[in-house]
């Protein structure tokens, strides 16, 4: 089963509203640019890694804004955590190409979106151009 983690949410885009309901989707609001670090709790535990362990998550699908900042930071930190066993049993991090975007004044959006995906893939994430769910 594929589990979706929607990390970076201000207001869900209308095209992503469908993500709010399925039981295999967990929405997580973050407290800083890097959603992995933003999941640290006061007791020094990490809500994200606890969720991965409790639910026995092996694959996550990451969506969010900004591809080259928030998404990339989360993906890079999560991959590093996987490399040292902090996010077991997580095996694959998949970034949904059309589920991410970047923005900002003077920010070359299309270019930086592709740069973020390129770096994420270079570090070990998988990039998905299509996603479908079936029961």
PDB file of C-alpha atoms in Angstrom:
ATOM      1  CA  UNK A   1       0.000   0.000   0.000  1.00  0.00           C
ATOM      2  CA  UNK A   2       1.279   3.448  -0.902  1.00  0.00           C
ATOM      3  CA  UNK A   3       1.029   6.008   1.861  1.00  0.00           C
ATOM      4  CA  UNK A   4       0.863   9.675   1.010  1.00  0.00           C
ATOM      5  CA  UNK A   5       2.367  12.313   3.238  1.00  0.00           C
ATOM      6  CA  UNK A   6       1.277  15.842   2.366  1.00  0.00           C
ATOM      7  CA  UNK A   7       3.833  17.876   4.239  1.00  0.00           C
ATOM      8  CA  UNK A   8       3.673  21.424   3.109  1.00  0.00           C
ATOM      9  CA  UNK A   9       0.202  22.836   3.386  1.00  0.00           C
ATOM     10  CA  UNK A  10      -1.025  26.383   3.687  1.00  0.00           C
ATOM     11  CA  UNK A  11      -4.286  25.966   1.810  1.00  0.00           C
ATOM     12  CA  UNK A  12      -4.715  22.898  -0.342  1.00  0.00           C
ATOM     13  CA  UNK A  13      -4.999  23.692  -4.016  1.00  0.00           C
ATOM     14  CA  UNK A  14      -8.396  22.667  -5.439  1.00  0.00           C
ATOM     15  CA  UNK A  15      -6.673  20.013  -7.553  1.00  0.00           C
ATOM     16  CA  UNK A  16      -5.310  18.386  -4.378  1.00  0.00           C
ATOM     17  CA  UNK A  17      -8.523  18.514  -2.281  1.00  0.00           C
ATOM     18  CA  UNK A  18      -9.044  14.801  -2.977  1.00  0.00           C
ATOM     19  CA  UNK A  19      -6.111  14.095  -0.652  1.00  0.00           C
ATOM     20  CA  UNK A  20      -8.004  15.162   2.452  1.00  0.00           C
ATOM     21  CA  UNK A  21     -10.165  12.045   2.694  1.00  0.00           C
ATOM     22  CA  UNK A  22      -8.488   8.713   1.927  1.00  0.00           C
ATOM     23  CA  UNK A  23      -7.437   6.702   4.945  1.00  0.00           C
ATOM     24  CA  UNK A  24      -3.979   6.073   3.509  1.00  0.00           C
ATOM     25  CA  UNK A  25      -3.239   9.820   3.540  1.00  0.00           C
ATOM     26  CA  UNK A  26      -1.783  11.700   6.500  1.00  0.00           C
ATOM     27  CA  UNK A  27      -1.696  15.474   6.418  1.00  0.00           C
ATOM     28  CA  UNK A  28       1.075  17.031   8.464  1.00  0.00           C
ATOM     29  CA  UNK A  29       1.490  20.712   9.080  1.00  0.00           C
ATOM     30  CA  UNK A  30       5.094  21.709   9.589  1.00  0.00           C
ATOM     31  CA  UNK A  31       6.673  24.338  11.808  1.00  0.00           C
ATOM     32  CA  UNK A  32       9.707  25.254   9.667  1.00  0.00           C
ATOM     33  CA  UNK A  33      11.049  24.991   6.108  1.00  0.00           C
ATOM     34  CA  UNK A  34      12.217  21.398   6.585  1.00  0.00           C
ATOM     35  CA  UNK A  35       9.208  19.234   7.451  1.00  0.00           C
ATOM     36  CA  UNK A  36      11.402  16.492   8.904  1.00  0.00           C
ATOM     37  CA  UNK A  37      13.054  18.867  11.364  1.00  0.00           C
ATOM     38  CA  UNK A  38       9.700  20.616  11.856  1.00  0.00           C
ATOM     39  CA  UNK A  39       8.319  17.305  13.121  1.00  0.00           C
ATOM     40  CA  UNK A  40      10.619  17.310  16.160  1.00  0.00           C
ATOM     41  CA  UNK A  41       8.636  17.416  19.378  1.00  0.00           C
ATOM     42  CA  UNK A  42       9.495  18.853  22.785  1.00  0.00           C
ATOM     43  CA  UNK A  43      10.404  15.384  24.091  1.00  0.00           C
ATOM     44  CA  UNK A  44      13.132  15.110  21.392  1.00  0.00           C
ATOM     45  CA  UNK A  45      11.097  12.525  19.497  1.00  0.00           C
ATOM     46  CA  UNK A  46      10.168  13.068  15.869  1.00  0.00           C
ATOM     47  CA  UNK A  47       6.483  12.814  14.926  1.00  0.00           C
ATOM     48  CA  UNK A  48       7.350  11.828  11.345  1.00  0.00           C
ATOM     49  CA  UNK A  49       9.650   8.927  12.257  1.00  0.00           C
ATOM     50  CA  UNK A  50       7.152   7.761  14.906  1.00  0.00           C
ATOM     51  CA  UNK A  51       4.420   7.768  12.231  1.00  0.00           C
ATOM     52  CA  UNK A  52       6.636   5.788   9.827  1.00  0.00           C
ATOM     53  CA  UNK A  53       7.452   3.197  12.508  1.00  0.00           C
ATOM     54  CA  UNK A  54       3.914   2.915  13.894  1.00  0.00           C
ATOM     55  CA  UNK A  55       2.280   2.537  10.481  1.00  0.00           C
ATOM     56  CA  UNK A  56       5.182   0.452   9.078  1.00  0.00           C
ATOM     57  CA  UNK A  57       5.448   2.826   6.110  1.00  0.00           C
ATOM     58  CA  UNK A  58       7.810   1.683   3.366  1.00  0.00           C
ATOM     59  CA  UNK A  59       7.009   4.228   0.646  1.00  0.00           C
ATOM     60  CA  UNK A  60       5.892   7.838   0.901  1.00  0.00           C
ATOM     61  CA  UNK A  61       4.642  10.152  -1.808  1.00  0.00           C
ATOM     62  CA  UNK A  62       5.721  13.734  -1.149  1.00  0.00           C
ATOM     63  CA  UNK A  63       3.820  16.756  -2.466  1.00  0.00           C
ATOM     64  CA  UNK A  64       4.339  20.393  -1.611  1.00  0.00           C
ATOM     65  CA  UNK A  65       5.442  23.942  -2.189  1.00  0.00           C
ATOM     66  CA  UNK A  66       8.350  25.022  -2.836  1.00  0.00           C
ATOM     67  CA  UNK A  67       9.975  22.177  -4.769  1.00  0.00           C
ATOM     68  CA  UNK A  68      13.471  23.638  -4.521  1.00  0.00           C
ATOM     69  CA  UNK A  69      13.262  24.606  -0.849  1.00  0.00           C
ATOM     70  CA  UNK A  70      10.714  22.891   1.420  1.00  0.00           C
ATOM     71  CA  UNK A  71      10.206  19.715  -0.595  1.00  0.00           C
ATOM     72  CA  UNK A  72      13.911  19.316  -1.293  1.00  0.00           C
ATOM     73  CA  UNK A  73      14.887  19.968   2.351  1.00  0.00           C
ATOM     74  CA  UNK A  74      12.395  17.378   3.610  1.00  0.00           C
ATOM     75  CA  UNK A  75      13.456  14.808   1.015  1.00  0.00           C
ATOM     76  CA  UNK A  76      17.188  15.322   1.650  1.00  0.00           C
ATOM     77  CA  UNK A  77      16.816  15.114   5.438  1.00  0.00           C
ATOM     78  CA  UNK A  78      14.540  12.071   5.211  1.00  0.00           C
ATOM     79  CA  UNK A  79      16.955  10.292   2.870  1.00  0.00           C
ATOM     80  CA  UNK A  80      19.809  11.034   5.285  1.00  0.00           C
ATOM     81  CA  UNK A  81      17.714   9.699   8.181  1.00  0.00           C
ATOM     82  CA  UNK A  82      17.012   6.527   6.171  1.00  0.00           C
ATOM     83  CA  UNK A  83      20.722   6.087   5.516  1.00  0.00           C
ATOM     84  CA  UNK A  84      21.466   5.925   9.241  1.00  0.00           C
ATOM     85  CA  UNK A  85      18.391   3.903  10.240  1.00  0.00           C
ATOM     86  CA  UNK A  86      16.376   6.704  11.842  1.00  0.00           C
ATOM     87  CA  UNK A  87      13.375   6.305   9.525  1.00  0.00           C
ATOM     88  CA  UNK A  88      13.036   2.518   9.353  1.00  0.00           C
ATOM     89  CA  UNK A  89      11.200   0.779   7.747  1.00  0.00           C
ATOM     90  CA  UNK A  90      10.958   3.566   5.121  1.00  0.00           C
ATOM     91  CA  UNK A  91      12.552   2.422   1.853  1.00  0.00           C
ATOM     92  CA  UNK A  92      11.423   4.814  -0.881  1.00  0.00           C
ATOM     93  CA  UNK A  93      10.653   8.507  -1.084  1.00  0.00           C
ATOM     94  CA  UNK A  94       8.664   9.416  -4.177  1.00  0.00           C
ATOM     95  CA  UNK A  95       8.177  13.053  -5.173  1.00  0.00           C
ATOM     96  CA  UNK A  96       5.122  13.684  -7.330  1.00  0.00           C
ATOM     97  CA  UNK A  97       6.197  15.980 -10.188  1.00  0.00           C
ATOM     98  CA  UNK A  98       2.749  17.553 -10.647  1.00  0.00           C
ATOM     99  CA  UNK A  99       2.103  17.690  -6.894  1.00  0.00           C
ATOM    100  CA  UNK A 100       4.889  20.197  -6.319  1.00  0.00           C
ATOM    101  CA  UNK A 101       5.462  23.757  -7.427  1.00  0.00           C
ATOM    102  CA  UNK A 102       7.654  26.694  -6.609  1.00  0.00           C
ATOM    103  CA  UNK A 103       6.944  30.401  -6.461  1.00  0.00           C
ATOM    104  CA  UNK A 104       8.231  33.799  -5.483  1.00  0.00           C
ATOM    105  CA  UNK A 105       8.844  37.212  -6.990  1.00  0.00           C
ATOM    106  CA  UNK A 106      11.737  37.039  -9.428  1.00  0.00           C
ATOM    107  CA  UNK A 107      11.936  33.288  -8.814  1.00  0.00           C
ATOM    108  CA  UNK A 108      12.234  31.367 -12.122  1.00  0.00           C
ATOM    109  CA  UNK A 109       9.455  28.955 -11.158  1.00  0.00           C
ATOM    110  CA  UNK A 110       9.690  26.315 -13.854  1.00  0.00           C
ATOM    111  CA  UNK A 111      13.486  26.193 -13.729  1.00  0.00           C
ATOM    112  CA  UNK A 112      13.679  25.951  -9.933  1.00  0.00           C
ATOM    113  CA  UNK A 113      10.933  23.301  -9.842  1.00  0.00           C
ATOM    114  CA  UNK A 114      13.045  21.149 -12.173  1.00  0.00           C
ATOM    115  CA  UNK A 115      16.254  21.930 -10.250  1.00  0.00           C
ATOM    116  CA  UNK A 116      14.625  20.809  -6.982  1.00  0.00           C
ATOM    117  CA  UNK A 117      13.421  17.570  -8.562  1.00  0.00           C
ATOM    118  CA  UNK A 118      16.810  16.966 -10.192  1.00  0.00           C
ATOM    119  CA  UNK A 119      18.638  17.350  -6.872  1.00  0.00           C
ATOM    120  CA  UNK A 120      16.091  15.194  -5.018  1.00  0.00           C
ATOM    121  CA  UNK A 121      16.463  12.441  -7.607  1.00  0.00           C
ATOM    122  CA  UNK A 122      20.243  12.721  -7.456  1.00  0.00           C
ATOM    123  CA  UNK A 123      20.111  12.128  -3.717  1.00  0.00           C
ATOM    124  CA  UNK A 124      17.980   9.009  -4.096  1.00  0.00           C
ATOM    125  CA  UNK A 125      14.329  10.063  -4.312  1.00  0.00           C
ATOM    126  CA  UNK A 126      12.152   8.705  -7.080  1.00  0.00           C
ATOM    127  CA  UNK A 127      10.217  11.166  -9.240  1.00  0.00           C
ATOM    128  CA  UNK A 128       6.663  10.200 -10.284  1.00  0.00           C
ATOM    129  CA  UNK A 129       4.995  11.882 -13.237  1.00  0.00           C
ATOM    130  CA  UNK A 130       1.684  10.057 -12.736  1.00  0.00           C
ATOM    131  CA  UNK A 131      -0.019   8.748  -9.632  1.00  0.00           C
ATOM    132  CA  UNK A 132      -3.109   6.573  -9.398  1.00  0.00           C
ATOM    133  CA  UNK A 133      -4.805   4.897  -6.492  1.00  0.00           C
ATOM    134  CA  UNK A 134      -6.951   1.799  -6.675  1.00  0.00           C
ATOM    135  CA  UNK A 135      -8.470  -0.448  -4.070  1.00  0.00           C
TER     136      UNK A 135
END
